[in-house]
Structure formats: structure tokens, C-alpha cells
Short mmCIF file of C-alpha atoms in Angstrom, two decimals:
data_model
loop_
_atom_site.label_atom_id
_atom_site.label_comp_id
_atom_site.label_asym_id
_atom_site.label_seq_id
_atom_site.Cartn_x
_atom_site.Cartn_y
_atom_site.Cartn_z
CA UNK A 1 99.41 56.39 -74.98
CA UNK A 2 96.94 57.51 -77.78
CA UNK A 3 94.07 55.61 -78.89
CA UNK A 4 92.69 55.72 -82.27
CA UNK A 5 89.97 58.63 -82.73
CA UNK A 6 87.96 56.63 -85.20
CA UNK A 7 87.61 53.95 -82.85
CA UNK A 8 89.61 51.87 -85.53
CA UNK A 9 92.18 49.09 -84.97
CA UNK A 10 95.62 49.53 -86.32
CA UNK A 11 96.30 46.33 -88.98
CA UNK A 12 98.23 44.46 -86.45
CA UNK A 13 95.99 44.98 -83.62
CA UNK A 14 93.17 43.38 -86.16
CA UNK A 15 94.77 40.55 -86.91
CA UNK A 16 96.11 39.86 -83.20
CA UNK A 17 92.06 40.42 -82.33
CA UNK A 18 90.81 38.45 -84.82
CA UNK A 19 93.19 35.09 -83.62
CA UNK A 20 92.57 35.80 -80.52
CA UNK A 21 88.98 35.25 -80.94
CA UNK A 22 89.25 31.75 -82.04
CA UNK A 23 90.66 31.06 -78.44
CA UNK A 24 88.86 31.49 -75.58
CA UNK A 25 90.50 33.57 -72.21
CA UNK A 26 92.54 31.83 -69.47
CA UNK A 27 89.90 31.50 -66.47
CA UNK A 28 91.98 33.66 -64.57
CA UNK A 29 92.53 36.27 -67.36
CA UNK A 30 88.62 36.79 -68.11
CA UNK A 31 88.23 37.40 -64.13
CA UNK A 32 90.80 39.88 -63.85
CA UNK A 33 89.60 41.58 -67.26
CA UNK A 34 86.38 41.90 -65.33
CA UNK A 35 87.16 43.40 -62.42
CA UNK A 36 89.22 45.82 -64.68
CA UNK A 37 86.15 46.85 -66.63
CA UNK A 38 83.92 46.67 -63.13
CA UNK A 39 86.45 49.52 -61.24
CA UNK A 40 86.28 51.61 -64.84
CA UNK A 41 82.84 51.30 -65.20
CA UNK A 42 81.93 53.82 -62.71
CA UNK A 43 84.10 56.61 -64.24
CA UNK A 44 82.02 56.74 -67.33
CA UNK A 45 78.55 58.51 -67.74
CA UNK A 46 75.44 56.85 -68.70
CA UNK A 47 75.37 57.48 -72.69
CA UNK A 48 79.06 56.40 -72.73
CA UNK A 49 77.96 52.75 -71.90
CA UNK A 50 75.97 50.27 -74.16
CA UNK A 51 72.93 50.29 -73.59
CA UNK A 52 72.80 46.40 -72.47
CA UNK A 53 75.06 47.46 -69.35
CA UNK A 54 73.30 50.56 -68.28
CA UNK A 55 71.12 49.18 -66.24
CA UNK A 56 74.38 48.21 -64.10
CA UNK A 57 75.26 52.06 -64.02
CA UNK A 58 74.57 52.09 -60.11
CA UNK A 59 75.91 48.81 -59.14
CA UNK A 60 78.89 48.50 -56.98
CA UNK A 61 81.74 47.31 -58.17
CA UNK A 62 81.53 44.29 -56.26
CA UNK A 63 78.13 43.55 -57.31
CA UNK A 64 78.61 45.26 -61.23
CA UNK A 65 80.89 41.56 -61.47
CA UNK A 66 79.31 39.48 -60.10
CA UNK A 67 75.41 40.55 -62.08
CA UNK A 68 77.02 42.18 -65.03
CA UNK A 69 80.56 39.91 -65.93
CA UNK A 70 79.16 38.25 -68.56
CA UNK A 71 77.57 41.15 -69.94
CA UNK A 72 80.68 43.31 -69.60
CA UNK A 73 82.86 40.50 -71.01
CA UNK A 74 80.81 40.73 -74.25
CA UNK A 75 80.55 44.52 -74.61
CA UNK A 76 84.41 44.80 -74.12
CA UNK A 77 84.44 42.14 -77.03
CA UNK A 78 82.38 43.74 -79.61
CA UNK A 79 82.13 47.53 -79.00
CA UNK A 80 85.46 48.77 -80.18
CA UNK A 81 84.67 52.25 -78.60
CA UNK A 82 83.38 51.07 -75.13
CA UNK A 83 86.61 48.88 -75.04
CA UNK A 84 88.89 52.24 -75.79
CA UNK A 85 86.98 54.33 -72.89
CA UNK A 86 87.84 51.32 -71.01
CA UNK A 87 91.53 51.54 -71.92
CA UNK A 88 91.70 55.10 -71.74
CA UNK A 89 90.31 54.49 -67.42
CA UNK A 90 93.01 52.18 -67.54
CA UNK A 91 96.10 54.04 -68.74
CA UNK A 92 94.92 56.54 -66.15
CA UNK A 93 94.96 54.25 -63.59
CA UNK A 94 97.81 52.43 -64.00
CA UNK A 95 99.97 54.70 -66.36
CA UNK A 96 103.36 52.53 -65.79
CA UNK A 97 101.77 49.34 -66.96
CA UNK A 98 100.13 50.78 -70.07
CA UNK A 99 103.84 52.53 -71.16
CA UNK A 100 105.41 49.25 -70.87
CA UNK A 101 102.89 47.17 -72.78
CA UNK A 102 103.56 49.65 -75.48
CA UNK A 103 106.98 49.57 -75.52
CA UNK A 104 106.61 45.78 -75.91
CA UNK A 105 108.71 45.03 -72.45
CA UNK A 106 106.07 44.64 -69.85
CA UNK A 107 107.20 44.75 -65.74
CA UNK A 108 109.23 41.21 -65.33
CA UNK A 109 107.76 41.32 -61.72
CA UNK A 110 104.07 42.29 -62.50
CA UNK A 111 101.77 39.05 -62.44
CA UNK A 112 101.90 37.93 -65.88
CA UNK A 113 97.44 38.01 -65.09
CA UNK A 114 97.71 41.54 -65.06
CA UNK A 115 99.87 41.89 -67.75
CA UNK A 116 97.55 39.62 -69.94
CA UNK A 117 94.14 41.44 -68.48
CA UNK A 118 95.62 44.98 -69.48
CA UNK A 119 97.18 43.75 -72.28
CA UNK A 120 93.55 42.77 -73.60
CA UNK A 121 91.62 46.06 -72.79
CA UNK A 122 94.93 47.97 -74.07
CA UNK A 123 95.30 46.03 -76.90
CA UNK A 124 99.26 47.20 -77.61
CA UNK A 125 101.23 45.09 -80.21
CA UNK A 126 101.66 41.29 -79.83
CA UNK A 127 98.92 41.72 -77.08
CA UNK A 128 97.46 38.22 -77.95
CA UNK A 129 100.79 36.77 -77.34
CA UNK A 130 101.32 38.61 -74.22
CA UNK A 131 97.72 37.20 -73.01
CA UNK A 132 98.38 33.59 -74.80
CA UNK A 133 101.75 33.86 -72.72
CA UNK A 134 99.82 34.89 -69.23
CA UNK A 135 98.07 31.79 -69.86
CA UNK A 136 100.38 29.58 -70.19
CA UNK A 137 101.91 31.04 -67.06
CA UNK A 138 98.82 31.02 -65.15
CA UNK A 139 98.08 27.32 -66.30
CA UNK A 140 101.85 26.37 -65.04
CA UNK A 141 101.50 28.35 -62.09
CA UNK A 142 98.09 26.44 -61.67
CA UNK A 143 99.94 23.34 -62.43
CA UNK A 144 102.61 23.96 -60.18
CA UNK A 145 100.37 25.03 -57.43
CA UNK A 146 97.94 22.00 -58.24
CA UNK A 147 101.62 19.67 -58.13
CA UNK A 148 102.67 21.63 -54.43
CA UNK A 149 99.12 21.35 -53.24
CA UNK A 150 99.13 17.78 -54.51
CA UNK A 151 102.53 16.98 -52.86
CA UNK A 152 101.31 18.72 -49.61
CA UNK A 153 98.23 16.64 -49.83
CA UNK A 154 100.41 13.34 -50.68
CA UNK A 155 102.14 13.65 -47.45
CA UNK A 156 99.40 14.81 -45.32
CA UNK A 157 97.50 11.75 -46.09
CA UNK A 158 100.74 9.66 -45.86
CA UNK A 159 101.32 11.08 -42.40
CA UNK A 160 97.61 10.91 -41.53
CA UNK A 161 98.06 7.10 -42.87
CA UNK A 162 100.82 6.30 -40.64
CA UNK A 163 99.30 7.50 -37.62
CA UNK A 164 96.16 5.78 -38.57
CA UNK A 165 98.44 2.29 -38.99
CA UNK A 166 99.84 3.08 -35.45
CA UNK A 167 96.19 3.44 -34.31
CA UNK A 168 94.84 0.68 -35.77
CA UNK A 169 97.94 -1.71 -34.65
CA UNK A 170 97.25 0.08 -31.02
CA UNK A 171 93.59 -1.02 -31.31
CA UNK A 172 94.12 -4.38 -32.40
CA UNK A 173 96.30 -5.05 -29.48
CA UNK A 174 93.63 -3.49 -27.20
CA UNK A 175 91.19 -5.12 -29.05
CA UNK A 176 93.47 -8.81 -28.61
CA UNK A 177 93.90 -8.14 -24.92
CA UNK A 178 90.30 -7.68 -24.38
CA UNK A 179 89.44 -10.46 -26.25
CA UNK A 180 91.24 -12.56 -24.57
CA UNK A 181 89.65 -10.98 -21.28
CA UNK A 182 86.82 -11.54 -22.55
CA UNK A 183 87.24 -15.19 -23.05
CA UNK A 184 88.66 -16.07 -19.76
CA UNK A 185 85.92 -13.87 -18.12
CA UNK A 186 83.51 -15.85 -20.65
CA UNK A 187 85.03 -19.18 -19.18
CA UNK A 188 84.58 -18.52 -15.72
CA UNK A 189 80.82 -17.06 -16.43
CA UNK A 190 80.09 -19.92 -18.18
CA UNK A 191 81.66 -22.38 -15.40
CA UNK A 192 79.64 -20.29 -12.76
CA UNK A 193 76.44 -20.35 -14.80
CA UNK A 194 76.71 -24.20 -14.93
CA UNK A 195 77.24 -24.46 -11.22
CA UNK A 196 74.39 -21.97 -10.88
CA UNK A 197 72.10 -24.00 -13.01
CA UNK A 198 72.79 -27.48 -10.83
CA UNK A 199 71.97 -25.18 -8.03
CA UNK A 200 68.96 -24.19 -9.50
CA UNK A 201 68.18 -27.26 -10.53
CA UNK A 202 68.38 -28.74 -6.43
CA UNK A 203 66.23 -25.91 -5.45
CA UNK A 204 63.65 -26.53 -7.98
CA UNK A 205 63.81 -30.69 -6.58
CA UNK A 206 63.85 -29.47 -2.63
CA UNK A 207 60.84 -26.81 -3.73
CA UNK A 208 59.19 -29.37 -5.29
CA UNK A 209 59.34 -31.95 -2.30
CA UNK A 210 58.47 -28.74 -0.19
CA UNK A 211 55.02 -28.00 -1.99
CA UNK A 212 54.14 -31.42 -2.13
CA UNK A 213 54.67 -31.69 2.04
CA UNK A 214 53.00 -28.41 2.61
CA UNK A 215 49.96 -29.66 -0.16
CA UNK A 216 49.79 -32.58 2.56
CA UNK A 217 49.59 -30.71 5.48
CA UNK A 218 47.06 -28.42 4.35
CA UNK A 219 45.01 -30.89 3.00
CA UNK A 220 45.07 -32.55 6.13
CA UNK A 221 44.82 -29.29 8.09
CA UNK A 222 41.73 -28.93 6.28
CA UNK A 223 40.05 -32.00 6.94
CA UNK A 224 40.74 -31.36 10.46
CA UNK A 225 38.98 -28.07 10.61
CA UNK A 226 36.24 -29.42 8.67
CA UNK A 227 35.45 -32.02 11.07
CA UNK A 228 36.06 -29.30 14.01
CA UNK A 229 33.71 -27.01 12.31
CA UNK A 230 31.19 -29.76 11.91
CA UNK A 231 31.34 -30.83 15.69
CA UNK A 232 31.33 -26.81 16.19
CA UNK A 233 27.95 -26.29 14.64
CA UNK A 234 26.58 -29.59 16.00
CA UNK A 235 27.61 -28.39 19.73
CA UNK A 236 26.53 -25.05 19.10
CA UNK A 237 22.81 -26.57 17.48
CA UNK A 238 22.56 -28.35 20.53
CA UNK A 239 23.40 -25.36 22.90
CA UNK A 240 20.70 -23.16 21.04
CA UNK A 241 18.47 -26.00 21.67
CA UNK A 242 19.35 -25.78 25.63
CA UNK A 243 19.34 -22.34 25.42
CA UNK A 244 15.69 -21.90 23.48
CA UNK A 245 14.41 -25.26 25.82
CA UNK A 246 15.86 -23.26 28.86
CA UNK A 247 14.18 -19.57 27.84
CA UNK A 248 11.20 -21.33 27.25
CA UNK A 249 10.53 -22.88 30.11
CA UNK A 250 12.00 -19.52 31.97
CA UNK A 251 9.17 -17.28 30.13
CA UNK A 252 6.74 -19.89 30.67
CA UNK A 253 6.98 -19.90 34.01
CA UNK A 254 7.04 -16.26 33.96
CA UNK A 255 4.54 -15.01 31.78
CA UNK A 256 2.11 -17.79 31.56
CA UNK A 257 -0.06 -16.54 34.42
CA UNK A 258 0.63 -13.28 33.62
CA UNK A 259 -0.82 -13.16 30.73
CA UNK A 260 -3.76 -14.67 31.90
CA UNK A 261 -4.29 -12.38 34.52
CA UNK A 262 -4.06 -9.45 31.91
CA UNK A 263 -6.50 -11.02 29.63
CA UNK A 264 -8.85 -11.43 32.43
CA UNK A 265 -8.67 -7.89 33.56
CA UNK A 266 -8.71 -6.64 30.10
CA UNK A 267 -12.09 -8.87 29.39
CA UNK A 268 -13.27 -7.75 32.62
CA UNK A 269 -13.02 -3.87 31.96
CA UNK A 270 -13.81 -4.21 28.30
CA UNK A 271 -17.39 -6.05 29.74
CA UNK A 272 -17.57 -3.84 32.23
CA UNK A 273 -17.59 -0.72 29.64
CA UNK A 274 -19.64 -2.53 27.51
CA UNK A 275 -22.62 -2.83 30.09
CA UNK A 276 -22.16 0.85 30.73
CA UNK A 277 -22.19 1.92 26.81
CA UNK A 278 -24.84 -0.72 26.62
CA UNK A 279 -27.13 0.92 29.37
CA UNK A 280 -26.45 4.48 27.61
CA UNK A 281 -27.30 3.10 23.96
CA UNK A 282 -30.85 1.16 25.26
CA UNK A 283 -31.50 4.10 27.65
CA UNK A 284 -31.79 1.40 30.33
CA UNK A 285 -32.76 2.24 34.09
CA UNK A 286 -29.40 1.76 36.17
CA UNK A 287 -29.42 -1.00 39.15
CA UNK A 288 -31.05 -0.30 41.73
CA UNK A 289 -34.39 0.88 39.53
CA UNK A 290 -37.30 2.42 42.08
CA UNK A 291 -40.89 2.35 40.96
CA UNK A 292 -40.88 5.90 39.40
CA UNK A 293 -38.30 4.74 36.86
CA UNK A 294 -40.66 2.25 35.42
CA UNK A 295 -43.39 4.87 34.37
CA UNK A 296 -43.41 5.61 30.79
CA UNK A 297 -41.98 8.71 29.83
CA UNK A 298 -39.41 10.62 27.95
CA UNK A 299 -36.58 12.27 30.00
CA UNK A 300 -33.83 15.31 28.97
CA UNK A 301 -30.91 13.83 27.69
CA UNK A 302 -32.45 9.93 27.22
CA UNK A 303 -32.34 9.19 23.09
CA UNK A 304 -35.62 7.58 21.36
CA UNK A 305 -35.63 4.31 19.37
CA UNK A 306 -35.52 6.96 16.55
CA UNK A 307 -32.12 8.01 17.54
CA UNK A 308 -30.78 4.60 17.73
CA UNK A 309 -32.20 3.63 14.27
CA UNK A 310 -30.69 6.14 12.93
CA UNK A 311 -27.23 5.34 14.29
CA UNK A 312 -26.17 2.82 11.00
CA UNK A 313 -23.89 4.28 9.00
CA UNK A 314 -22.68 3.01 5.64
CA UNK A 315 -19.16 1.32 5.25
CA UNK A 316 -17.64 4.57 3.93
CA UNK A 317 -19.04 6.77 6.20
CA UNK A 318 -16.81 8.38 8.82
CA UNK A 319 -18.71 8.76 11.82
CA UNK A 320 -19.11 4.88 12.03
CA UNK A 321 -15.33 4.85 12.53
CA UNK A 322 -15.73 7.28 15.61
CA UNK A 323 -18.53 4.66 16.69
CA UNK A 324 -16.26 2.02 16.57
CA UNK A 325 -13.10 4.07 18.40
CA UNK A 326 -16.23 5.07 20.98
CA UNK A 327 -16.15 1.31 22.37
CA UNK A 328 -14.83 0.81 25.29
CA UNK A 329 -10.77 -0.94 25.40
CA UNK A 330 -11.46 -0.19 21.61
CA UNK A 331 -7.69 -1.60 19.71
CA UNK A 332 -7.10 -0.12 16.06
CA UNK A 333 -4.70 -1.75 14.08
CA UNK A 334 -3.71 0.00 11.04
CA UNK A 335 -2.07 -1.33 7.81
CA UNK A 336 0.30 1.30 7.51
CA UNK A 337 1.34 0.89 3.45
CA UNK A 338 -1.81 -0.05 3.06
CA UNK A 339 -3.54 3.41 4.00
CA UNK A 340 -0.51 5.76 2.80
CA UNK A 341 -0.02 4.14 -0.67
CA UNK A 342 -4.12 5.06 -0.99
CA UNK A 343 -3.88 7.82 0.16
CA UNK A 344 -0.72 9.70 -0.92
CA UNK A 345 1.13 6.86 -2.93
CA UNK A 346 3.46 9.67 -4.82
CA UNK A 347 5.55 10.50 -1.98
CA UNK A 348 8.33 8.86 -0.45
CA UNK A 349 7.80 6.27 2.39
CA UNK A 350 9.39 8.46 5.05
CA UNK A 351 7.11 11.32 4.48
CA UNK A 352 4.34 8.57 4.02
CA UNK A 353 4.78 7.00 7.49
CA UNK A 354 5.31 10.58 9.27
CA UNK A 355 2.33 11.74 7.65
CA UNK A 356 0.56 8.78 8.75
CA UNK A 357 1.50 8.74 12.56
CA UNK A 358 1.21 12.40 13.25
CA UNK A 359 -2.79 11.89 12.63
CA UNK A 360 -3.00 8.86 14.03
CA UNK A 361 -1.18 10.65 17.09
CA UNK A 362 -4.03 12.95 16.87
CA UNK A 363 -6.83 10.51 16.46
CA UNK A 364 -5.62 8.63 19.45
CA UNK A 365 -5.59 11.72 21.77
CA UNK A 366 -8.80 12.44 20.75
CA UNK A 367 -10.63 9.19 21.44
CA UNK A 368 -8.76 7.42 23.80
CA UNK A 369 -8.41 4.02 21.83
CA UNK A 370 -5.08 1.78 21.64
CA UNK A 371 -3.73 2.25 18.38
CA UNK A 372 -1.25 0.26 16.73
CA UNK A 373 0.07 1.24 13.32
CA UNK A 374 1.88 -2.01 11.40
CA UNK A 375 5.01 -1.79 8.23
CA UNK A 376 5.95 -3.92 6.33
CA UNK A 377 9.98 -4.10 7.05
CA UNK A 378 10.70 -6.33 3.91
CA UNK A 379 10.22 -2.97 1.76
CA UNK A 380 12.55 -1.52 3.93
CA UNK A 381 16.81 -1.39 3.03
CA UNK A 382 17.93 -0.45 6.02
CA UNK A 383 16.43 0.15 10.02
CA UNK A 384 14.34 3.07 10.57
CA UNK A 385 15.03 5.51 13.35
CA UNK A 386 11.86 6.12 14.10
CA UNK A 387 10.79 8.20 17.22
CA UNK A 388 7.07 7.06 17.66
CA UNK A 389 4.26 9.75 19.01
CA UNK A 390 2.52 9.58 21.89
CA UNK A 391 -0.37 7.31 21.81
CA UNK A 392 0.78 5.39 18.97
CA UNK A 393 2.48 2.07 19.04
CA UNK A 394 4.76 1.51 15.45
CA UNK A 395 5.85 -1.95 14.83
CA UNK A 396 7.91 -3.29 11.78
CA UNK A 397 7.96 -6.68 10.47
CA UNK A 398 10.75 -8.95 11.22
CA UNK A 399 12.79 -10.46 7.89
CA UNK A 400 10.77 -13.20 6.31
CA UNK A 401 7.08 -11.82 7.68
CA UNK A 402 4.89 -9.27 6.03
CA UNK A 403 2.66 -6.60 7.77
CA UNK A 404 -0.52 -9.05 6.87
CA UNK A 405 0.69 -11.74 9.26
CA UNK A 406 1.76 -9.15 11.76
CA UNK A 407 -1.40 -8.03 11.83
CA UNK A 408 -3.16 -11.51 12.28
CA UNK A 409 -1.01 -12.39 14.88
CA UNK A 410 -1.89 -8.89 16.79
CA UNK A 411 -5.75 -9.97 16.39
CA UNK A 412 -5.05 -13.37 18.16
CA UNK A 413 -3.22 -12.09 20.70
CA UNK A 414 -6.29 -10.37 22.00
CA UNK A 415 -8.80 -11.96 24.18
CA UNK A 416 -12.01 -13.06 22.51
CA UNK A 417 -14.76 -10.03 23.76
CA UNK A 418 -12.66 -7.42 23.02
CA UNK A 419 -13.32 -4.63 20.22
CA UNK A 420 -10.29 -4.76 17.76
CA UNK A 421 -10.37 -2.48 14.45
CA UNK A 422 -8.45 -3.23 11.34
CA UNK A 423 -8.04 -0.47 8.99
CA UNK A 424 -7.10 -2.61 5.66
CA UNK A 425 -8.19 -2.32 1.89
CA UNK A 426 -6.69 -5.56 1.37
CA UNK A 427 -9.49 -7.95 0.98
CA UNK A 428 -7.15 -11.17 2.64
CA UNK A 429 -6.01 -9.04 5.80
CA UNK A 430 -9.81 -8.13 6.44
CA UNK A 431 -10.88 -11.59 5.83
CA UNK A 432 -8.50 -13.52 7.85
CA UNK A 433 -9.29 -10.83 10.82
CA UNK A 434 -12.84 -11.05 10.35
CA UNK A 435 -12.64 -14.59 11.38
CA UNK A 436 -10.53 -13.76 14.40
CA UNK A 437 -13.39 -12.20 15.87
CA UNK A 438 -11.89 -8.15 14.85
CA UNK A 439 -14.02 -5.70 12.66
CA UNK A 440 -12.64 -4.41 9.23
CA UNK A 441 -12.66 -1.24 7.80
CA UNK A 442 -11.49 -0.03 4.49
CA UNK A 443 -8.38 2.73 4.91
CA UNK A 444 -10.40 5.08 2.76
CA UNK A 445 -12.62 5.40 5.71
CA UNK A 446 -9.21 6.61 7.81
CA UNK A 447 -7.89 8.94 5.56
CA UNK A 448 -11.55 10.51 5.53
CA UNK A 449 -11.41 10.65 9.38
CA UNK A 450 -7.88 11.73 9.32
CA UNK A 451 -8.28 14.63 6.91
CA UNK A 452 -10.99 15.69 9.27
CA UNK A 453 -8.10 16.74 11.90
CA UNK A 454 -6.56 18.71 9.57
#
């Protein structure tokens, strides 16, 4: 088929073109014209295309319609000469279908979408009835299609009605049967419920009646161990009574003339010592003095009325504490806290009392005297073990007495005559021992003797 050169319509083409332009292309038409111009498009060279669809020039075909349709659809439209390379592609392609849109008898078989797409690139005689033709076809093929797909749909959702009638009549007869389950079932619960309710109801009376007998019984369970707790504690007052009467009378017996006898003996060897230390203080002539004794003179080893004048010491000194540990059945009695907390009040009591007994336990190996170091157990939380050192008696106070009275009642226990030393800073512990006959000293005087053995 040959094209114009001049890239000019013939006269009938024009006017075919120029009504065909006041209708738009059949949807499926204008697709197929497009992927006409997209399989041609690759066949021509760069300068043969416009320049709005060069940038396309490496697309795929694929991708050349689906970016570039619109664009392609317009060029084909208004450049005469892009649409006539396009035909030419064409006629080469299909070479058949061009020669029979020519001759004005195109393929009865061919899709009459082909025909109309080639008919508008070729643009042969009558080619805008050919394409107004292929639309009408497509829109009744459409139409039919639409009508079969409609029909097909029609009975599919008749059918899928029907079976959904069957199901719902099946479900409402399920659903009837188990309603009418569940009303019988309901009748009996609720028959069951109400003879569960009565039952609860007798319970809740025979609990009731239950509580109120076991409220009486404890009550009077009560009342009966209350008055055989009461005639418990009386019978067991008046046992401890027997009992204390009974021990009483037991250590009476027992220790009353001991304890005489060791007062005695004590008295007698603390008088005894005395005399001696007495005789060694005046210088005094022993019994049994012969006339040479009598003449005055001063012998080796005798001290002068110098020496004994010069034996009072202050309070604070330390030596009179050695004086006073020096007499004979000498007792010390030391206020433990007393001493420690003046002495080294920043450490803990355990290291306070150790450090305490371990010179005392010095002091008394040294001297000789009786020493008795006294806590105060109220400041203590729980016992102490407490392993005391040799020479050293430790004694705690009971609950409910301090050290002071401890220490008072130590004093009285001893006979009158005997020497008895309380170390104490507290001005009511000296006092009340002064008057029992016992000699105060302050502790400072103690910790100054003490630091001595260190």
C-alpha cells in the first residue's frame, strides 16, 4: 500500500478524519491503537519520533503503554507524518490486514478491534466507519458479554439463594429443636434451683441454730476456764508461798550459823592483820618486849614519825589506792560503767568491760585484795557470756536493780571492821557506802592505778 509522500491526506481520508474527531474512540479501540503504536515504536530511530515521545525511545513496550499511551494517542492524532511511519510498521507487520482494509473488504473473522485499531493508523477509505462499526461491535459484544455475565451471575446468586433458603430453613429447625431443649432443660434447672434454694434455705436455719449452740458452749467453756485459771493461780500463789516459807526456813536453818561463823573468822583475821599492820605502821615493840627494846634508839628498817607523816596522800593520788589495797582482808568493789564510761566512754561495752577486768585481773594478783567488779544488767539486751579472770569476781544486776544498789547491798553484807573500797564517781553510790562503814574513791584514781600496769 503507498502512503502519501507529502504526508498529505487524500480528500476523503480528510473528511473521514475530521468526523471522526468529533467522536471520541471505543475504550477498547484506543487500547489496541496503543499497543499498535507501542510494538512500532521501537522500529523507528530517535529523530523519526516527536520530540514529546522521545524520551520513551528506550522503554519497553510494555512499559512505552502504560507511561507513554496518552502521549502516543495524541502524537498519532496530530502528526500526520509520525502517524504514516506508524502505518508504514504496520503494513509490514501485518501485510494481509492492511490489503484488505484497502480493498474496502476487511477479514470477516478478524476481531472487528483490530480491524478498527488498523483501520485508524492506516487510515484506508471509509476508515471512520470501519472504526464507528468496531465500536458498535465491541459495545454489543460488551453488551452481550455484560447480558451472559449478567445471566451467569443471575443464576449463581439464584442458586447460591436457594441453598442459602435450605440453610436457613435447616437452621431454623436446629435452631427450634434447641430451643425447645433449651426450655425443657430451662424448666428442670429452674425446678432444681428452687429445690436447691429451700435446701439452702434449711441449711442456713440448722447453721444458724448450730452457731448459736456452739456461741453457748464456748461462752460457757470460757467461763469455766476462767474460773479454773483463777483457782490455778490462787493454788499456785499459795504453793510459791509454801515453797518460799519452806526454802526459807531450809536456808535459815542452814546458813544462819554459817554465816556467822564466817563473819567471825573474817573479823577475826581482818583484826588480827590489822594489829600486825598496826605494829609495822607505829614501829611498835612486838609482845613479849625485854628491857633493851625500851631504850631509845633508831633501828635499820624501823620508819620515823617523819615517814608516817608523810604517808597522806591526796584523793587523786594513786599510791593512796595501793595503801588502801595494802590493808589486810582489804574488799574493792568497783562500779564497772562507772569507771569505763570515764575512762574510755567511746568504745563499745564489750571491749569496755574486757578492758576493765583484764587490769583489775592484774591489780588483784598484784596485791592480794578481794575484788569485785559490779554492771549494771538493765543496759544490757541480752545475757553476757562472760568468762571472768582469775581473782576477779563479775556480778550483773538482776532485772529491776541497778549496779548502785548492788553495790550497797555488797557493803552490808560485810561485817562491820572490815576494810571495803568503792571505786565510784557517782556522788550517791559513795555517799550511801560511806555510811555503811566502806571508804570511797573516785574511778579516776583506778584508771590512774590501772594505766600504771600497762
Amino acid at each position: 500500500m503507498e502512503q502519501p509522500a507529502s504526508g498529505a491526506e487524500p480528500a476523503g481520508a480528510a473528511g473521514d478524519a475530521a468526523e471522526a474527531l468529533d467522536r471520541p474512540l471505543p475504550e477498547g479501540v484506543r487500547r489496541r491503537v496503543v499497543a499498535l503504536v507501542s510494538d512500532a515504536f521501537g522500529g523507528l530511530t530517535v529523530a523519526e519520533l516527536p520530540s514529546q515521545l522521545r524520551q520513551y525511545a528506550r522503554f519497553t513496550p510494555t512499559r512505552r503503554g502504560k507511561f507513554a499511551g496518552n502521549a502516543m494517542a495524541a502524537a498519532l492524532e496530530s502528526d500526520t507524518l509520525f502517524r504514516q511511519r506508524i502505518a508504514e510498521r504496520l503494513a509490514k507487520a501485518e501485510p494481509e490486514l492492511a490489503r484488505a482494509l484497502e480493498s474496502g473488504a476487511p477479514p470477516a473473522a478478524a476481531d472487528p478491534v483490530d480491524v478498527a485499531a488498523a483501520a485508524y493508523v492506516l487510515r484506508p477509505t471509509g476508515w471512520v466507519k470501519l472504526v464507528a462499526a468496531a465500536g458498535e461491535e465491541a459495545q454489543r459484544a460488551d453488551a452481550e458479554r455484560a447480558d451472559e455475565a449478567g445471566r451467569r451471575e443471575l443464576e449463581r446468586l439464584r442458586e447460591e439463594l436457594a441453598a442459602a433458603r435450605g440453610q436457613i430453613r435447616a437452621e431454623t429447625e436446629r435452631l427450634r429443636a434447641e430451643l425447645d431443649g433449651a426450655r425443657k432443660e430451662n424448666d428442670s434447672l429452674g425446678r432444681k434451683l428452687r429445690s436447691a434454694q429451700a435446701d439452702v434455705k434449711r441449711g442456713e436455719a440448722a447453721l444458724r441454730r448450730t452457731v448459736a449452740e456452739i456461741d453457748a458452749i464456748r461462752a460457757q467453756a470460757a467461763a469455766q476456764v476462767s474460773a479454773a485459771e483463777s483457782e490455778s493461780r490462787r493454788l499456785k500463789a499459795r504453793l510459791a508461798e509454801a515453797e518460799a516459807a519452806v526454802e526459807a526456813g531450809r536456808r535459815a536453818a542452814r546458813e544462819g550459823r554459817s554465816i556467822e561463823d564466817m563473819r567471825l573468822r573474817l573479823l577475826l583475821d581482818t583484826v588480827l592483820d590489822a594489829a600486825q599492820g598496826l605494829r609495822r605502821e607505829l614501829a611498835l615493840p612486838p609482845a613479849g618486849v625485854h628491857p633493851a627494846d625500851t631504850v631509845d634508839a633508831v633501828e635499820p628498817g624501823r620508819m620515823s614519825p617523819k615517814d608516817i607523816a608523810a604517808r597522806a596522800l591526796s584523793e587523786t593520788d594513786p599510791a593512796l589506792l595501793d595503801q588502801l589495797l595494802a590493808l589486810p582482808q582489804a574488799h574493792v568493789v568497783v562500779d564497772g560503767y562507772n569507771v569505763t564510761k570515764t575512762g574510755y566512754p567511746t568504745m563499745p561495752l564489750e571491749k569496755q568491760r574486757l578492758r576493765l577486768l583484764g587490769g583489775l585481773s592484774v591489780l588483784a594478783a598484784q596485791t592480794g585484795a578481794e575484788v569485785t567488779c559490779v554492771f549494771d544488767g538493765a543496759e544490757l539486751a541480752a545475757p553476757v557470756l562472760l568468762a571472768p579472770p582469775r581473782g576477779v569476781r563479775v556480778l550483773f544486776s538482776k532485772p529491776g536493780v541497778t549496779a548502785d544498789e548492788l553495790i550497797r547491798q555488797l557493803v552490808r553484807a560485810e561485817p562491820p571492821g572490815r576494810p571495803v573500797v568503792v571505786v565510784s564517781t557517782d556522788r550517791e553510790v559513795a555517799d550511801g557506802v560511806a555510811k555503811a562503814g566502806a571508804r570511797p574513791v573516785p574511778s579516776v584514781l583506778l584508771l590512774k592505778r590501772l594505766s600504771r600496769l600497762s
